[in-house]
Amino acid sequence: MYGLGLLKGMYVVLRNFVESYYKPERLVTVQYPEERRPLPPRFRGFPFLIYDDDSGALRCVACQLCAKACPATCIELTMAKGEDGKPAKRPETYTLDLGLCMQCGLCVEACPFAALAMDHDFERAVIDQPEPLRLGIDQLRRPFSYLEQINPEAANALAPKPAKTAAGAEERPAKSSHGGREVTT
Amino acid sequence: MNGEVRQVTAQDLLAEVGRLQAAGFDYLSLVTAVDFIAEDQIELVYCFYSIASRKGPVTLKLRLPRTAPRAPSLLPLFRSADLQEREIYDLFGVEFEGRPGIKRLLLWDTFQGHPLRKDFQPDDDDRPVIMDERRGQ
Amino acid sequence: MDEHMSANAPAHDPELLDTDLLELSIGPQHPSTHGVFRMVAKLDGENIAALEPVFGYLHRCHEKIGESLTYLQNMPMTDRLDYICGPANNIAYAIAAEKLAGIQPPERAEYIRVIMTELTRLVNHLLLVGFLTNDLGAFFTPVLYAFREREKILDIFEAITGGRMCTNYARIGGVARDFPEGITAEIRTLIDAFPRFLDEFELLLSENEILQNRCVGTGVLAAAAAVNAGISGPVLRASGVNYDIRKADGYSIYPRFDFRVPVGQTGDTYDRYLVRICEMRESLKILRQALAGLPDGPVQAKVPKLFKPPRGDAYGRIEGPKGELGFYLVSDGSTKPFRYKVRPPSLINLTLLEEMCVGHKIADAVIILGSIDIVLGEVDR
């Protein structure tokens, strides 16, 4: 009969409509922003700088590897100078340009000191005051416990930096390089 | 390069392509150009495949001088060369003979210059090429 | 006006009828051109007399940028080419770079790549069939049914790679990271439920009289013309040419899998739609086999941190969801590609757009373009 295909199609639509009232697999939307679907741990938002919970010190030693690895050149940092005028192993300024960052995660893969991780924040829209697009250290620092919360797998891989030994030499933490080894971020 | 590579000259390009076609290589997949500025040459690369015998790629490479490069167009033999030759003209400045009026493909018609050449300088001198500048290279 | 004149005027004088073809610009801002794409159509009433595609509205200098980035930094840039099929672009680029340096990825990485490529094929075809029916006028119902399934696959991509469409997943020598715990079970649940969804989707669409009336016989592409024009992918197979790069080149580990290649008969829009539905079913077969055979092991070969391939060139191509997606890389021995060329299937599939559209109505031009499956990120790069 001519029109049978149309009727079959209408039956499918009717079934979808009726079943969406009681079958969860038919109604797949959530009432955002009141309800939110949980993000997977590996979700790549913008990067953030990790500081150790007890000391409050950033792990970053300002080695510039993240800035060199970034395809969009969105990271700029300068190394601080210690009291004696010699370069200290921490960043003076660390700027992340949100307008350029494409959340690819190559900076996190490149960092040998486990100082960067990808955040879960994607809700960056603001209503009134224009937020600055270039984030500094204060806006970028998050504690290691935060990383354990959002991405336990990454937290395990980026093990906390061990304390200085008695001789004063620092131990390097487990390398999370991207060459020749898997990366779990 | 994977597969067989043959170096051809502009004079025997069409004859070679005709031979390939007769041998069953009826699928021209890739037409592109490479700017070897150090050798003052632009190389055209053509990759042919055979649908029936699943063979390929057979690559033809054609070297042209960098100043006023001209090559015969494969459009009379292969329709797939149509858009790809337009792109090579657009981005490298290679002129193709044997096809009516070539037009730019990706850039607007009044654009000056050929961007994929290694010595291309963009017009807007107040904003230099950002990538290498910021890397300090 | 004509009726007035013909009562008194002499027999039909062609010089009195001064008609002209209407030149209409379809696009670049148009909901049905699948991106910023412009077609300059010369219309005789509603019939298309000539059609010229205009490209370049999304040209982002991808290839020039590729020459100033290292091989690894180019990987997230390839996501943005065919932005719907992120993993496929990554894998094609990785295959080309591996050909340059002669690197063989480990077994597990190859299986993971096949799984990601076939999931990408499902993602792409779902979107395509949905938007083709959108162009036909079935306003959004089939799109949202298809997207409901597509969201499940995108959630899987997000769980594995961190990104839904811009996945940045493949690396030269393997993949970036291993599957997380429990994802294979999720993929298995998805592919077990998928045939039922496809059956319902086909019930909705394939025998629909309106769809058949509009699509059968529209935009016929002959096989010989398609081969000569370098058409690839489902468009080529719908025209009756049995050529699938997975079978022809036998790249990666595809020769191990048992799957068929759907081939159309007439090369009209309906065939192109049906080929994609059948390809989705075949992808499910490959996925089942790949999941069953997934071995343990490393997911990345030993590749130096800063990838420096030897001098030379290589062309690596895959059967992407849209056709032959290839990367031609020329290396001068440094860490950055000397020449980085993308062979975009969408651009080359548009070669015969005019021939396919001439003689049809303007509404058919929209569905012919929809059935070719273009994405402007790839066309213009």
XYZ file of C-alpha atoms in Angstrom:
703
model
C 0.000 0.000 0.000
C 1.389 3.390 -0.883
C 2.142 5.312 2.260
C 2.993 2.281 4.374
C 6.551 3.544 4.844
C 5.200 6.822 6.144
C 2.906 5.051 8.568
C 5.733 2.884 9.829
C 7.780 6.021 10.405
C 4.965 7.672 12.269
C 4.645 4.578 14.437
C 8.355 4.848 15.327
C 7.964 8.491 16.303
C 4.893 7.728 18.380
C 6.661 4.930 20.170
C 9.635 7.171 20.941
C 7.344 9.868 22.228
C 5.239 7.659 24.460
C 8.149 5.662 25.820
C 10.076 8.795 26.687
C 7.711 9.251 29.567
C 8.712 6.103 31.366
C 11.837 4.608 29.742
C 15.098 6.317 30.723
C 16.874 5.311 27.528
C 14.381 7.310 25.476
C 14.729 10.510 27.455
C 18.386 11.309 27.597
C 18.507 14.960 28.498
C 19.043 16.506 31.901
C 17.722 19.771 33.223
C 20.983 21.698 33.078
C 22.117 23.669 35.153
C 20.054 22.268 37.993
C 21.195 18.736 37.141
C 24.611 17.958 35.830
C 26.013 14.821 34.304
C 29.277 13.803 35.927
C 32.398 14.438 33.871
C 34.755 11.554 33.194
C 38.052 11.811 35.105
C 40.124 12.339 31.969
C 38.090 15.337 30.831
C 40.363 18.052 29.463
C 39.477 21.524 30.628
C 42.083 24.265 30.962
C 45.364 23.369 32.681
C 46.154 24.319 36.267
C 49.296 24.476 38.381
C 49.592 21.972 41.191
C 50.821 22.966 44.625
C 51.556 20.521 47.420
C 48.942 20.627 50.162
C 51.343 20.755 53.100
C 53.883 23.269 51.898
C 51.693 25.384 49.624
C 54.594 25.596 47.183
C 54.081 25.189 43.467
C 55.792 22.229 41.895
C 56.660 24.258 38.827
C 60.373 24.997 38.432
C 59.912 27.317 35.462
C 61.751 25.059 33.033
C 59.744 26.390 30.034
C 59.032 22.922 28.661
C 55.264 23.484 28.757
C 55.616 26.778 26.913
C 57.715 25.097 24.225
C 55.317 22.159 23.927
C 52.197 24.250 23.502
C 51.085 24.365 19.843
C 49.173 27.581 20.405
C 51.949 29.373 22.370
C 49.494 30.266 25.084
C 51.852 29.814 28.056
C 54.348 32.481 29.033
C 56.417 32.257 32.178
C 59.422 33.845 33.779
C 61.686 32.362 36.393
C 61.967 34.028 39.770
C 65.241 35.250 41.218
C 66.218 34.211 44.696
C 67.493 36.503 47.450
C 71.048 36.138 46.194
C 70.084 37.199 42.698
C 70.556 33.729 41.254
C 67.643 32.064 39.415
C 65.333 30.243 41.830
C 63.473 27.156 40.721
C 60.020 28.647 40.791
C 58.029 30.822 38.428
C 57.833 34.571 38.962
C 54.974 34.912 36.494
C 52.963 32.202 34.750
C 50.401 33.373 32.231
C 47.925 31.165 30.467
C 46.092 32.852 27.609
C 42.575 31.421 27.592
C 41.914 32.858 24.173
C 44.636 30.694 22.649
C 44.506 27.522 24.729
C 42.796 24.671 22.895
C 42.873 22.256 25.838
C 44.960 19.698 24.014
C 46.916 18.613 27.080
C 50.366 18.599 25.448
C 51.711 20.866 28.213
C 50.720 18.327 30.847
C 52.397 15.557 28.869
C 55.562 17.595 28.478
C 56.015 18.608 32.112
C 58.695 16.426 33.752
C 57.970 17.738 37.252
C 54.293 16.740 37.427
C 53.377 20.393 37.961
C 50.412 20.641 35.562
C 47.128 18.838 35.181
C 43.913 19.400 33.249
C 41.028 20.900 35.155
C 37.366 19.965 34.860
C 36.146 23.502 34.543
C 34.401 24.398 31.321
C 31.802 26.843 32.580
C 33.702 30.033 31.916
C 30.901 32.284 30.752
C 30.226 35.360 32.893
C 27.303 37.739 32.855
C 28.596 41.103 33.895
C 32.223 41.772 34.597
C 34.547 40.725 31.789
C 36.938 38.210 33.248
C 40.534 38.545 32.229
C 41.495 36.171 29.462
C 45.071 35.840 30.615
C 45.186 33.905 33.871
C 48.046 34.382 36.311
C 49.499 32.120 38.987
C 46.861 33.056 41.567
C 44.032 31.955 39.325
C 45.847 28.868 38.130
C 46.963 27.239 41.377
C 45.075 24.295 42.790
C 46.079 21.866 45.535
C 47.105 18.309 44.828
C 44.116 17.095 46.845
C 41.890 18.707 44.224
C 43.553 16.610 41.545
C 43.019 13.494 43.630
C 39.351 14.380 43.747
C 38.736 15.021 40.061
C 41.145 12.584 38.457
C 42.516 9.882 40.791
C 44.212 8.118 37.900
C 46.262 11.212 37.065
C 46.960 11.846 40.735
C 48.464 8.378 41.013
C 50.674 8.961 38.002
C 51.781 12.443 39.070
C 52.951 11.212 42.460
C 53.637 13.919 45.056
C 57.117 15.386 44.966
C 59.210 13.669 47.666
C 60.749 15.954 50.313
C 64.377 17.111 50.071
C 66.898 14.619 51.384
C 69.275 15.480 54.220
C 72.048 16.383 51.769
C 69.803 19.056 50.278
C 69.466 17.444 46.846
C 65.983 17.118 45.447
C 64.650 13.842 44.157
C 62.906 13.951 40.817
C 59.396 12.504 40.856
C 58.202 9.828 38.433
C 58.534 11.154 34.918
C 55.383 11.395 32.926
C 57.035 11.990 29.586
C 55.259 11.313 26.364
C 58.094 9.594 24.597
C 58.406 5.853 24.741
C 56.003 5.463 27.613
C 52.271 5.717 28.110
C 50.850 8.838 29.570
C 48.007 8.750 32.001
C 46.738 12.216 32.684
C 58.241 7.344 -0.355
C 56.157 4.185 -0.294
C 55.542 2.535 -3.619
C 57.208 3.169 -6.977
C 58.507 6.679 -7.675
C 59.260 7.973 -11.156
C 60.949 11.255 -11.925
C 59.480 12.924 -15.041
C 60.034 16.132 -16.947
C 57.391 18.594 -18.009
C 57.678 17.450 -21.628
C 56.900 13.791 -21.051
C 54.452 14.168 -18.169
C 51.374 13.705 -20.317
C 52.867 10.757 -22.172
C 53.832 9.064 -18.910
C 50.398 9.629 -17.443
C 48.851 8.208 -20.598
C 51.014 5.100 -20.216
C 49.952 4.739 -16.598
C 46.327 5.077 -17.555
C 46.724 2.403 -20.181
C 48.364 0.160 -17.597
C 45.261 0.347 -15.442
C 46.173 3.166 -13.059
C 42.912 4.999 -13.441
C 42.685 6.763 -10.061
C 44.611 9.968 -9.482
C 44.424 10.417 -5.780
C 46.847 13.200 -4.843
C 48.264 16.183 -6.714
C 50.452 18.429 -4.648
C 53.547 20.618 -4.706
C 56.604 21.040 -2.495
C 58.691 24.201 -2.425
C 62.378 23.250 -2.340
C 63.625 26.776 -1.962
C 67.213 25.704 -1.232
C 67.385 23.979 -4.627
C 65.398 26.767 -6.306
C 62.806 24.254 -7.489
C 59.171 23.391 -6.954
C 58.323 19.726 -7.140
C 54.912 18.496 -8.245
C 53.872 15.124 -6.852
C 51.182 12.908 -8.407
C 49.984 9.675 -6.768
C 48.189 7.123 -8.922
C 46.300 4.035 -7.835
C 44.627 1.231 -9.717
C 41.060 0.478 -8.711
C 40.768 -2.885 -10.370
C 44.090 -4.403 -9.361
C 44.300 -2.604 -5.971
C 47.881 -1.627 -6.768
C 49.595 1.583 -5.908
C 50.726 4.161 -5.210
C 52.763 4.979 -8.275
C 54.196 8.432 -7.721
C 55.299 10.796 -10.456
C 57.534 13.667 -9.418
C 58.117 16.680 -11.606
C 60.667 19.369 -10.814
C 60.048 22.885 -12.045
C 62.103 26.061 -11.702
C 60.876 28.333 -8.942
C 60.590 31.409 -11.084
C 57.541 31.223 -13.372
C 56.905 27.483 -12.990
C 54.725 26.025 -15.747
C 53.464 22.483 -16.038
C 51.023 20.720 -18.348
C 47.639 20.244 -16.790
C 46.261 16.768 -16.236
C 42.688 18.012 -16.413
C 42.059 16.598 -19.922
C 42.958 13.134 -18.626
C 41.852 13.189 -14.999
C 39.028 15.207 -13.584
C 40.455 14.846 -10.084
C 43.258 17.213 -11.032
C 40.735 20.032 -11.370
C 40.497 21.351 -7.834
C 43.939 20.198 -6.750
C 45.679 22.088 -9.580
C 43.689 25.178 -8.678
C 44.947 24.840 -5.140
C 48.566 24.498 -6.311
C 48.167 27.607 -8.463
C 46.635 29.421 -5.520
C 49.187 28.505 -2.899
C 52.375 27.993 -4.949
C 51.912 30.002 -8.115
C 52.443 27.155 -10.567
C 50.801 27.878 -13.932
C 49.057 24.984 -15.640
C 48.859 24.832 -19.430
C 46.057 23.186 -21.269
C 43.192 24.184 -19.054
C 40.928 27.184 -19.615
C 41.413 30.086 -17.185
C 42.656 28.889 -13.805
C 41.175 30.514 -10.714
C 42.304 30.562 -7.129
C 40.650 28.001 -4.925
C 40.977 28.913 -1.261
C 42.018 32.549 -1.245
C 40.063 35.416 -2.686
C 40.612 36.302 -6.329
C 42.417 39.582 -5.726
C 44.897 38.152 -3.241
C 48.509 38.892 -4.078
C 51.176 36.298 -3.520
C 51.365 32.568 -3.009
C 51.341 31.705 0.687
C 52.783 28.228 0.811
C 56.036 29.347 -0.782
C 58.770 29.404 1.799
C 59.632 33.059 1.130
C 56.093 34.363 1.373
C 55.795 37.519 3.441
C 52.270 38.481 4.476
C 51.109 42.007 3.754
C 50.304 42.974 7.301
C 53.766 43.939 8.458
C 52.424 45.356 11.688
C 51.507 41.869 12.833
C 54.445 39.580 12.175
C 54.089 35.815 11.855
C 53.335 34.964 15.447
C 54.364 31.360 15.893
C 58.104 31.563 15.387
C 58.350 35.015 16.950
C 56.967 33.908 20.275
C 59.158 30.875 20.330
C 62.154 33.114 19.856
C 63.331 31.279 16.776
C 1.836 40.126 -18.997
C 2.186 37.446 -21.588
C -1.526 36.629 -21.681
C -2.336 40.270 -22.438
C 0.009 40.492 -25.302
C -0.726 37.185 -26.936
C -4.383 38.122 -27.528
C -3.406 40.855 -29.979
C 0.246 40.155 -30.659
C 1.394 38.066 -33.594
C 2.637 34.484 -33.140
C 5.218 33.893 -30.449
C 8.158 36.171 -31.002
C 11.178 34.988 -29.051
C 12.658 38.467 -28.953
C 9.777 39.668 -26.828
C 10.612 37.154 -24.117
C 13.789 38.465 -22.639
C 14.567 35.985 -19.924
C 17.716 35.614 -18.018
C 19.064 33.006 -15.686
C 18.862 33.979 -12.028
C 22.218 33.813 -10.347
C 21.608 32.799 -6.771
C 24.267 32.481 -4.136
C 23.430 29.553 -1.868
C 25.550 30.281 1.139
C 28.028 30.906 2.588
C 25.690 31.479 5.506
C 23.042 28.885 4.980
C 21.811 26.216 7.350
C 21.975 23.482 4.745
C 25.401 23.953 3.272
C 27.026 22.077 6.148
C 29.355 24.887 6.975
C 30.506 28.064 5.292
C 30.202 26.829 1.750
C 28.926 28.808 -1.182
C 27.308 27.509 -4.337
C 26.647 30.027 -7.065
C 23.687 28.565 -8.898
C 22.307 29.805 -12.199
C 18.632 29.044 -12.094
C 16.044 28.754 -14.806
C 13.015 29.015 -12.609
C 13.654 26.280 -10.097
C 15.894 24.215 -12.333
C 19.611 24.462 -12.030
C 21.340 25.357 -15.258
C 24.819 25.762 -13.820
C 26.343 25.495 -10.386
C 29.741 26.672 -9.268
C 31.080 25.874 -5.819
C 33.145 28.576 -4.112
C 35.608 27.476 -1.475
C 37.853 29.107 1.052
C 35.541 30.616 3.646
C 37.076 28.463 6.375
C 40.682 28.558 5.178
C 42.816 28.671 8.282
C 46.296 28.178 6.774
C 46.469 24.729 8.296
C 49.258 23.473 6.060
C 51.438 26.538 6.534
C 51.017 26.355 10.305
C 51.903 22.682 10.137
C 55.335 23.594 8.796
C 56.136 25.675 11.885
C 55.048 23.111 14.490
C 56.736 19.895 15.502
C 55.224 16.575 14.549
C 53.663 16.125 17.976
C 52.285 19.656 18.082
C 50.534 19.042 14.794
C 48.455 16.264 16.335
C 45.843 18.443 18.076
C 45.709 20.553 14.920
C 44.622 17.554 12.874
C 41.580 17.207 15.147
C 40.316 20.447 13.692
C 40.396 19.284 10.083
C 37.378 17.045 9.916
C 36.161 18.146 13.288
C 33.397 15.569 13.429
C 35.754 12.622 13.123
C 38.564 13.655 15.444
C 40.182 10.249 16.072
C 40.291 9.358 12.376
C 42.353 12.426 11.518
C 44.763 11.745 14.361
C 45.247 8.154 13.274
C 45.761 9.023 9.596
C 48.426 11.583 10.511
C 50.140 9.140 12.848
C 50.176 6.497 10.114
C 51.792 8.928 7.665
C 54.449 9.980 10.178
C 55.137 6.348 11.048
C 55.634 5.597 7.353
C 58.227 8.370 7.248
C 60.264 6.888 10.050
C 59.469 3.222 9.587
C 57.873 2.790 13.012
C 55.518 -0.075 13.760
C 53.039 0.498 16.575
C 52.477 -2.347 19.053
C 49.563 -4.768 18.667
C 47.375 -3.291 21.338
C 47.762 0.159 19.844
C 46.695 -1.152 16.434
C 43.566 -2.740 17.904
C 42.750 0.421 19.812
C 43.176 2.453 16.632
C 40.792 0.177 14.754
C 38.232 0.443 17.535
C 38.488 4.224 17.550
C 38.279 4.472 13.758
C 35.194 2.308 13.561
C 33.515 4.179 16.394
C 34.339 7.354 14.485
C 32.713 5.886 11.407
C 29.553 5.307 13.419
C 29.696 8.857 14.755
C 30.102 10.317 11.304
C 27.455 8.277 9.549
C 24.935 8.944 12.303
C 25.475 12.645 11.887
C 25.340 12.421 8.127
C 22.143 10.427 7.880
C 20.561 12.677 10.463
C 21.440 15.856 8.617
C 20.565 14.438 5.243
C 17.057 13.856 6.481
C 17.161 17.328 7.979
C 17.915 18.727 4.550
C 15.009 16.721 3.186
C 12.672 18.474 5.524
C 12.214 15.959 8.323
C 12.867 18.721 10.732
C 15.169 17.360 13.401
C 13.386 14.209 14.478
C 15.758 11.717 12.823
C 18.695 13.966 13.734
C 17.935 13.764 17.403
C 17.347 10.031 17.344
C 20.725 9.603 15.661
C 22.338 12.055 18.061
C 21.005 10.143 21.029
C 23.168 7.195 19.964
C 25.989 9.451 18.894
C 26.129 10.973 22.363
C 26.850 7.554 23.818
C 29.839 7.164 21.523
C 31.018 10.700 22.271
C 30.808 9.934 25.980
C 33.052 6.936 25.351
C 35.502 9.181 23.484
C 35.463 11.592 26.378
C 36.144 8.861 28.892
C 39.075 7.539 26.869
C 40.691 10.683 25.537
C 39.346 13.622 27.505
C 37.668 15.274 24.549
C 34.496 14.495 22.651
C 35.374 15.585 19.148
C 38.876 17.034 19.434
C 40.416 13.931 20.876
C 44.202 14.369 20.297
C 44.472 10.637 20.862
C 46.866 9.010 18.402
C 50.582 9.465 18.811
C 53.420 8.616 16.475
C 54.091 5.019 17.426
C 50.750 4.213 19.017
C 48.113 6.016 21.012
C 48.477 8.565 23.790
C 47.125 6.486 26.648
C 45.528 3.152 27.320
C 41.817 2.561 27.728
C 40.510 3.353 31.204
C 39.011 0.634 33.377
C 35.649 -0.618 32.275
C 35.476 1.112 28.912
C 35.489 -2.105 26.897
C 32.361 -3.184 28.744
C 30.722 0.110 27.875
C 31.675 -0.244 24.212
C 30.312 -3.765 24.207
C 27.003 -2.612 25.677
C 26.801 0.066 23.040
C 27.436 -2.219 20.086
C 25.041 -4.815 21.449
C 22.241 -2.283 21.572
C 23.140 -0.593 18.300
C 21.558 -3.017 15.791
C 18.199 -2.551 17.456
C 18.556 1.188 17.102
C 19.565 0.832 13.458
C 16.563 -1.371 12.765
C 14.261 1.223 14.253
C 16.018 3.997 12.374
C 15.629 2.154 9.112
C 11.990 1.501 9.902
C 11.612 5.240 10.250
C 13.452 6.173 7.088
C 14.381 3.603 4.497
C 10.931 2.831 3.160
C 9.602 6.316 3.665
C 7.876 7.303 0.426
C 8.842 10.949 0.660
C 12.498 10.113 1.165
C 12.455 7.640 -1.688
C 10.651 10.014 -4.016
C 13.150 12.737 -3.406
C 16.309 10.689 -3.242
C 15.909 7.943 -5.819
C 17.286 9.149 -9.126
C 18.614 12.412 -7.687
C 22.224 13.348 -8.228
C 23.260 10.266 -10.132
C 27.005 9.790 -10.306
C 28.300 7.343 -12.876
C 31.041 4.949 -11.828
C 33.548 5.840 -14.537
C 33.183 9.560 -13.872
C 33.583 8.971 -10.156
C 36.814 7.035 -10.563
C 38.222 9.602 -12.967
C 37.390 12.433 -10.588
C 39.144 10.874 -7.622
C 35.934 10.395 -5.646
C 36.428 8.148 -2.655
C 34.569 6.640 0.245
C 30.861 5.886 0.435
C 30.133 8.201 -2.510
C 32.364 6.109 -4.760
C 30.956 2.848 -3.486
C 27.387 4.015 -3.949
C 28.184 4.494 -7.633
C 29.002 0.825 -7.934
C 32.775 0.807 -7.570
C 33.981 -1.803 -5.107
C 36.953 0.062 -3.650
C 37.538 0.309 0.065
C 41.006 1.317 1.236
C 40.716 -0.988 4.218
C 40.547 -3.909 1.782
C 42.667 -2.452 -1.020
C 45.689 -1.316 1.001
C 45.197 -3.702 3.885
C 46.778 -1.140 6.223
C 47.031 -1.576 9.970
C 45.398 -4.872 11.034
C 42.269 -4.675 8.892
C 43.109 -7.861 6.944
C 42.416 -9.791 10.158
C 38.797 -8.760 10.306
C 35.925 -10.270 8.417
C 33.625 -7.610 7.037
C 31.855 -6.829 3.794
C 31.925 -3.676 1.742
C 28.485 -2.344 0.756
C 28.362 -1.248 -2.867
C 25.491 0.638 -4.439
C 23.981 0.258 -7.861
C 22.857 3.551 -9.330
C 24.889 6.188 -7.513
C 21.926 8.331 -6.576
C 21.319 9.988 -3.231
C 19.283 7.053 -1.955
C 22.177 4.692 -2.625
C 24.563 7.003 -0.822
C 22.238 7.007 2.174
C 21.786 3.253 2.134
C 25.522 2.549 1.743
C 26.153 4.463 4.925
C 23.508 2.573 6.873
C 25.035 -0.705 5.719
C 28.526 0.532 6.553
C 27.384 1.175 10.089
C 26.347 -2.462 10.396
C 29.687 -3.626 9.027
C 31.516 -1.367 11.470
C 29.685 -3.101 14.298
C 31.050 -6.427 13.036
C 34.589 -5.075 13.006
C 34.130 -3.617 16.486
C 32.952 -6.923 17.874
C 35.933 -8.733 16.408
C 38.386 -6.086 17.550
C 37.069 -6.073 21.095
C 37.207 -9.832 21.228
C 40.793 -9.923 20.028
C 42.159 -6.949 21.988
C 45.540 -8.096 23.363
C 47.450 -6.792 26.364
C 50.650 -4.895 26.065
C 52.083 -1.431 25.601
C 50.241 1.185 23.649
C 53.218 3.112 22.345
C 56.365 2.103 20.528
C 59.756 3.387 21.598
C 59.871 6.763 19.892
C 62.315 9.536 20.875
C 60.792 12.414 22.766
C 61.508 14.825 19.944
C 60.494 12.980 16.801
C 63.048 13.524 14.033
C 62.324 11.356 10.988
C 64.986 10.814 8.336
C 64.913 12.798 5.092
C 62.284 11.649 2.676
C 58.584 11.703 2.060
C 55.616 9.452 2.670
C 51.937 9.331 1.813
C 49.756 7.647 4.389
C 46.054 7.202 3.777
C 43.151 5.602 5.608
C 39.572 4.821 4.758
C 38.111 7.654 6.749
C 34.384 7.956 7.226
C 34.198 10.477 4.397
C 36.601 8.832 2.010
C 40.318 8.640 1.426
C 41.917 10.772 4.099
C 45.605 11.055 3.366
C 48.594 12.954 4.700
C 51.637 13.632 2.531
C 54.626 14.497 4.696
C 58.039 15.611 3.459
C 60.824 15.587 6.004
C 64.141 17.406 5.791
C 65.541 15.621 8.823
C 64.407 18.234 11.347
C 61.754 18.127 14.031
C 59.207 19.979 11.903
C 57.669 18.749 8.655
C 59.114 20.416 5.568
C 55.840 19.993 3.718
C 52.605 18.955 5.379
C 49.796 18.268 2.938
C 46.330 16.991 3.724
C 44.437 15.135 1.044
C 40.890 16.058 2.001
C 38.181 13.647 0.859
C 35.460 16.274 1.192
C 37.148 18.687 -1.207
C 37.810 16.113 -3.900
C 34.361 14.594 -3.587
C 33.004 18.012 -4.529
C 34.713 17.928 -7.927
C 31.607 16.674 -9.696
C 29.054 18.678 -7.743
C 27.997 20.645 -10.805
C 27.474 17.573 -12.949
C 25.407 15.948 -10.251
C 23.178 18.962 -9.686
C 22.509 20.305 -13.170
C 19.046 19.457 -14.351
C 17.643 19.073 -10.875
C 15.714 21.515 -8.788
C 17.364 23.830 -6.341
C 15.988 21.859 -3.417
C 17.734 18.790 -4.781
C 21.075 20.605 -4.816
C 20.827 20.815 -1.063
C 20.281 17.100 -0.579
C 22.911 16.160 -3.152
C 25.411 18.266 -1.231
C 24.212 16.658 1.964
C 24.699 13.172 0.616
C 28.276 13.860 -0.505
C 29.117 14.451 3.153
C 31.395 17.435 3.408
C 32.771 19.237 6.371
C 34.308 22.597 5.672
C 37.170 22.245 8.088
C 38.537 19.631 5.744
C 37.599 21.273 2.459
C 39.267 24.567 3.238
C 41.754 23.523 5.906
